[in-house]
Coordinates of C-alpha atoms in Angstrom, one line a residue:
X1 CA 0.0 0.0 0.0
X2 CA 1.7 3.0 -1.2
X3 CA -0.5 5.9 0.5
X4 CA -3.5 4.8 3.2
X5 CA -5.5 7.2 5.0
X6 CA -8.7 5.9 6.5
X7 CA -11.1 7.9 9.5
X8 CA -13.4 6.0 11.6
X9 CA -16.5 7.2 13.4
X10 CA -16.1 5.7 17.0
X11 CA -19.8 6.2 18.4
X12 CA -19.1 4.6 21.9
X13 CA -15.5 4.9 23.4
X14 CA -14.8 3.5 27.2
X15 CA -11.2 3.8 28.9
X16 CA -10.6 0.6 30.9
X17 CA -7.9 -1.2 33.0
X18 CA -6.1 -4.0 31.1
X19 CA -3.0 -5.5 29.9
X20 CA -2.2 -9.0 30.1
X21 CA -0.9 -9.6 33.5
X22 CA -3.4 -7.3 35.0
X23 CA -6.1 -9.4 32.9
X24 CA -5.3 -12.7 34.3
X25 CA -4.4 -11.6 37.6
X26 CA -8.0 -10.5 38.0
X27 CA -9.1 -13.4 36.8
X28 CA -7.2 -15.7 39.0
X29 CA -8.1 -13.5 41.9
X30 CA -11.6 -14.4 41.4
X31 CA -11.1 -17.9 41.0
X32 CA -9.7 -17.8 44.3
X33 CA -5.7 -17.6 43.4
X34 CA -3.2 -15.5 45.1
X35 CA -1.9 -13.5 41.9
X36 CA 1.7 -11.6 42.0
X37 CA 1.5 -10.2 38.2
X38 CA 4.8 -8.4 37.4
X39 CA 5.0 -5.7 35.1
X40 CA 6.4 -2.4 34.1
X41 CA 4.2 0.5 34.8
X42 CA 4.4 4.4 34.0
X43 CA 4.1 7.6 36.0
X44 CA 0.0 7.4 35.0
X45 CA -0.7 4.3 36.9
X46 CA -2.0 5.7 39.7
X47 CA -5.8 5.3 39.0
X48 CA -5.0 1.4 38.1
X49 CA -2.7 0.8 41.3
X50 CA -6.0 1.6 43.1
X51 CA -7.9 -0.7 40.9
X52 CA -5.2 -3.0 42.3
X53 CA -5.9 -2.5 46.0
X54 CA -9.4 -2.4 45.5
X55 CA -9.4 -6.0 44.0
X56 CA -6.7 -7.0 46.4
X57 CA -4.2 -7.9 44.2
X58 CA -0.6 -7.4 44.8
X59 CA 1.3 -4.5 43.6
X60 CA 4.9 -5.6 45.0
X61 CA 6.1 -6.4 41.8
X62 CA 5.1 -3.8 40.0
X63 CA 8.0 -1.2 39.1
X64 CA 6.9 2.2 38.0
X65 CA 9.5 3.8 35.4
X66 CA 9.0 7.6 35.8
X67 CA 9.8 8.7 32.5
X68 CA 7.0 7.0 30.3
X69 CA 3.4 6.3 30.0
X70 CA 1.8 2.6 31.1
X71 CA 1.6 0.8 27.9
X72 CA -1.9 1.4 26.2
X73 CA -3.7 -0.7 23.2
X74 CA -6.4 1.6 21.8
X75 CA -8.9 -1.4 20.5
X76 CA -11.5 -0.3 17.5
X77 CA -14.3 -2.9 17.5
X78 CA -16.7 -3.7 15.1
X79 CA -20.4 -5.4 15.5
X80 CA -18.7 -8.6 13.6
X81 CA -16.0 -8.3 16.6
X82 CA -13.8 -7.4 14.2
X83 CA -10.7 -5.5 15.7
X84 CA -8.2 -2.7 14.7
X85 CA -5.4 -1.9 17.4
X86 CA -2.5 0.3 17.6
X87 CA -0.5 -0.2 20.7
X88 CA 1.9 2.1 22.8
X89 CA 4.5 -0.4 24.8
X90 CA 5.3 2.7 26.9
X91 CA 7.0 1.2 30.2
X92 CA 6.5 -2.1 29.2
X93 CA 9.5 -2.2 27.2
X94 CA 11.5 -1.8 30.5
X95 CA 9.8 -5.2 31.7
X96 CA 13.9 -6.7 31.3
X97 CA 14.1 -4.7 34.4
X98 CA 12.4 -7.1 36.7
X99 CA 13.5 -10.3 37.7
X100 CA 11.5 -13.8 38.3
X101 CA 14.2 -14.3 41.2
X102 CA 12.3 -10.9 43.0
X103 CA 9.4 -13.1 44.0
X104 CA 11.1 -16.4 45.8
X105 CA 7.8 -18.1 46.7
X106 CA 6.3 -18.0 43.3
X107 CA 5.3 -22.0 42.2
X108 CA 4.1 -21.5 38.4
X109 CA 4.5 -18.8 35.9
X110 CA 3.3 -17.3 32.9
X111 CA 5.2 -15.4 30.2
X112 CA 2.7 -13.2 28.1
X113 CA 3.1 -10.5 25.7
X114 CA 5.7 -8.2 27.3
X115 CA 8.8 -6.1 25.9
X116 CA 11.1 -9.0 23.9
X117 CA 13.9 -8.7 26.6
X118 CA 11.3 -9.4 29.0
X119 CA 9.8 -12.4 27.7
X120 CA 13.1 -13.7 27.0
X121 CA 14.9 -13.0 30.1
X122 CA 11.9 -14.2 32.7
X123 CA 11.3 -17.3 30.4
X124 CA 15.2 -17.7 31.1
X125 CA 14.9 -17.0 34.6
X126 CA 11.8 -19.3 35.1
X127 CA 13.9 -22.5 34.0
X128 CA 17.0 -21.6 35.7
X129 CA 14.8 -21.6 38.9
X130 CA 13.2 -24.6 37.9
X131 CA 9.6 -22.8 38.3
X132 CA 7.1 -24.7 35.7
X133 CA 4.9 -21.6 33.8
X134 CA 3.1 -21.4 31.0
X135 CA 4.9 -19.7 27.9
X136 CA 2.1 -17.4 26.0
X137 CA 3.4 -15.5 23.4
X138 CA 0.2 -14.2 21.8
X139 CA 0.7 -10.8 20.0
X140 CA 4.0 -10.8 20.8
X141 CA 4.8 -13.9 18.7
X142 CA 6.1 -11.6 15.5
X143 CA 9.2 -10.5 17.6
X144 CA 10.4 -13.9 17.6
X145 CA 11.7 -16.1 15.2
X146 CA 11.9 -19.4 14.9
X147 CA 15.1 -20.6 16.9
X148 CA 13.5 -18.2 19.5
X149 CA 10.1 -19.7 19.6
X150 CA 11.8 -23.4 20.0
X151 CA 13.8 -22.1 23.3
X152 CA 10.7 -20.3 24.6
X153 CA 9.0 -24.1 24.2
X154 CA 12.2 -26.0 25.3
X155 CA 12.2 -23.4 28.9
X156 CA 8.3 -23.9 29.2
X157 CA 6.1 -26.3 30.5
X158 CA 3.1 -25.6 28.8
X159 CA 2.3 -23.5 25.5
X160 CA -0.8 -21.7 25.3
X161 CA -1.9 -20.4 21.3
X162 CA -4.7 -19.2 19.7
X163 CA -5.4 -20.6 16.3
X164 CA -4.2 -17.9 14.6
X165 CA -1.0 -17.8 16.4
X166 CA -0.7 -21.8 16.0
X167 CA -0.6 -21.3 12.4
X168 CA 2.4 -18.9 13.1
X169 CA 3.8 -21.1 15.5
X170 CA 4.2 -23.5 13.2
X171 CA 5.4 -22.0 10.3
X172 CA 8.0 -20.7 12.1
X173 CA 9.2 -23.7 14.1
X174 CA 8.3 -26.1 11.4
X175 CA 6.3 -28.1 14.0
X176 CA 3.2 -29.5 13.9
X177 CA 1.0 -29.2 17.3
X178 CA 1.5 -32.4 18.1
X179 CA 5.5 -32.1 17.7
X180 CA 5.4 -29.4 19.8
X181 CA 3.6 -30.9 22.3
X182 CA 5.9 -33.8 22.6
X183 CA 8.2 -31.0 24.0
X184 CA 6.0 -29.8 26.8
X185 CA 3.4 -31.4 29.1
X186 CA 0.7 -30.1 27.4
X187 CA 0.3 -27.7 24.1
X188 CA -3.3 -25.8 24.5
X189 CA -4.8 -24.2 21.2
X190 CA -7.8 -22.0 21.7
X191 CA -10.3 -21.8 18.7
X192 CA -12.8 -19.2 19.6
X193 CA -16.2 -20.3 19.7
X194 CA -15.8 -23.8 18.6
X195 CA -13.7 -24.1 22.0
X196 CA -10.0 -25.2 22.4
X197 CA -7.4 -28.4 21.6
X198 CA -4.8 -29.5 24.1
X199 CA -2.7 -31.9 23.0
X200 CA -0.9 -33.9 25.9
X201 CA 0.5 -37.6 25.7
X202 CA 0.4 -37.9 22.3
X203 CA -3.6 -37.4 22.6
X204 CA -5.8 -34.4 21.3
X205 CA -8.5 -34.1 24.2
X206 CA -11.2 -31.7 22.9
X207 CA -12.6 -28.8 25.1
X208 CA -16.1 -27.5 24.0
X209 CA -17.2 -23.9 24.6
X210 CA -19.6 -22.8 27.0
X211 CA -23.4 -21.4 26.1
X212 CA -22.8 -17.8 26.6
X213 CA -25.4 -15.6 27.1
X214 CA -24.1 -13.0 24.4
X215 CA -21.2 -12.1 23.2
X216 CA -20.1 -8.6 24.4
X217 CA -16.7 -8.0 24.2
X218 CA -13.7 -10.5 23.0
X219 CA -11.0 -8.2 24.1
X220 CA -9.5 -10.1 27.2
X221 CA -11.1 -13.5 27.1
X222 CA -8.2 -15.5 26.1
X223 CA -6.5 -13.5 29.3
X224 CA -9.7 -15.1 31.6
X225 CA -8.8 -18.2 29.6
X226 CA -5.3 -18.5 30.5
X227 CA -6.7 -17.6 34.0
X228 CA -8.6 -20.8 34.2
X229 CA -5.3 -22.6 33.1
X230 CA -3.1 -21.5 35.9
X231 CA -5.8 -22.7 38.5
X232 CA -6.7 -25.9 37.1
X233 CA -2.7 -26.6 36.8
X234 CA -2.2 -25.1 40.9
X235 CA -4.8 -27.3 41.7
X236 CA -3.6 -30.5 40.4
X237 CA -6.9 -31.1 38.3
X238 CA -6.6 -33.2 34.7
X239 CA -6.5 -31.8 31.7
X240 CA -10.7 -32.3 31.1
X241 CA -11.4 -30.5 34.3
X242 CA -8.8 -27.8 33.5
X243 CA -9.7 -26.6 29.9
X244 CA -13.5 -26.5 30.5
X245 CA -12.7 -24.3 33.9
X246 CA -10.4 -22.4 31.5
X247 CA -13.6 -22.7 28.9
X248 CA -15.9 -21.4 31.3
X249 CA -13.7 -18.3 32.6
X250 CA -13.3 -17.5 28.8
X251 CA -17.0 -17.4 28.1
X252 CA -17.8 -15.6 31.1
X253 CA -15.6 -12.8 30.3
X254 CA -17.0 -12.6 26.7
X255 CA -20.6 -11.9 27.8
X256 CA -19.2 -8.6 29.4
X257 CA -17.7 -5.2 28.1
X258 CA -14.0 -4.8 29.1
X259 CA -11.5 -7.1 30.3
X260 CA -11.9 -5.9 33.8
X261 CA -15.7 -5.5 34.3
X262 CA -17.4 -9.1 34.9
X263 CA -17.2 -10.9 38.4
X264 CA -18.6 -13.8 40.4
X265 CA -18.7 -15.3 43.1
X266 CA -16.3 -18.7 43.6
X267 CA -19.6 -21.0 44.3
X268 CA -21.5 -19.1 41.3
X269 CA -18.7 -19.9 39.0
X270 CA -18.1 -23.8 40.0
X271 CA -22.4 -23.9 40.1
X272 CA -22.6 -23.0 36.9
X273 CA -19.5 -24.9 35.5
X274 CA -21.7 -27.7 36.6
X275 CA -24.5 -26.8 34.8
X276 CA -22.2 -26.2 31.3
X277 CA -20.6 -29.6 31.7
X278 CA -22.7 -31.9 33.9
X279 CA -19.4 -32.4 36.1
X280 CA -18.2 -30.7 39.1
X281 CA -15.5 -29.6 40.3

């Protein structure tokens, strides 16, 4: 495209807490997990630190770099749920500056979509410490190529992708799903509505999608769903249990505006997860 200039009529426009870590802290912390999210911040975080203490989620490892804004993704949406995003990494490209070794008691991990030196140092940092956690790389897969994607899955335990990003995945790695998974305990490939695939012991278990009441907002589900992961796996449950809790958080969030808006109670969310799947927890 040699010249592009395009204008869009935003008739509704909301400013709301977010970001990955924050996302699936908040998630966790209504599951009933202790989050520590750590993270890069800038001198306008005040209004979410209070969020923070509001929701009771730590704020110890959160490092505030004086000289630049929090990172901010300005989301258009369309009624198809359709999405246009420009992003400002802000502090987040300072996320190098933190350390997995900050927070000795921590028992699993994710690595998310953070600033490249980040992801790779606390992915680094995780296995040196031998502290299992989740490698995500979501949006922030098109940083990496392929020898860096294979030591992000050799360091990890798990792999988390969306379809999209599988296809990525894989044509970068030249590795199917099920060769990656041979590398990990467990490779787990969301596909929207029709659910999500995790492929474990050289098995594809299939994880249907819940029967939302209407689909809001996408932004920040597969955050709830990554949520659902980290419990299931601090809790010891299988991998059936696990992806439909992971299901259910996913679907919840989707039926509400923002990533940061929707809660329950822990009894509402198991009651209904046996109402979705005729199991319980």
């Amino acid at each position: 495209v040699h010249m592009l200039n395009v204008s869009f009529l935003v008739p509704d426009m909301r400013r709301e807490f977010g970001g990955c870590a924050g996302n699936i802290a908040y998630n966790l912390k209504l599951l009933g997990g202790d989050p520590l999210p750590m993270a890069t911040v800038g001198n306008d975080f005040a209004p979410y630190a209070e969020w923070m203490d509001t929701c009771g989620i730590s704020r110890e490892h959160i490092k505030v770099i004086n000289d630049s804004y929090t990172g901010q993704a300005f989301i258009t949406t369309d009624l198809d749920d359709n999405q246009i995003t420009a992003f400002h990494p802000g502090a987040m490209s300072m996320s190098h500056e933190n350390h997995v070794a900050d927070a000795p008691g921590a028992t699993i991990g994710i690595v998310s979509p953070d600033g490249r030196d980040g992801m790779i140092e606390h992915a680094k940092e995780f296995a040196e410490a031998g502290v299992p956690f989740i490698f995500d790389p979501g949006q922030g897969m098109p940083m990496f190529d392929g020898e860096d994607l294979l030591r992000f899955i050799e360091q990890a335990s798990w792999v988390t992708v969306n379809d999209y990003e599988m296809e990525m995945l894989q044509q970068r790695t030249g590795k199917s799903p099920h060769e990656i998974a041979e590398r990990v305990d467990a490779l787990i490939v969301t596909l929207g509505g029709d659910g999500s695939h995790i492929y474990t012991n050289n098995k594809r278990i299939e994880i249907p999608s819940i029967k939302t009441a209407q689909l809001a907002d996408p932004t920040g589900c597969g955050d709830a769903y990554r949520a659902g992961l980290l419990y299931g796996l601090m809790n010891k449950m299988d991998w059936e249990t696990t992806g439909r809790l992971a299901s259910l958080a996913g679907g919840i969030k989707i039926e509400h505006h923002g990533t940061q808006q929707h809660s329950y109670s822990r009894e509402a969310f198991f009651s209904r997860f046996e109402k979705e799947f005729d199991r319980s927890i």
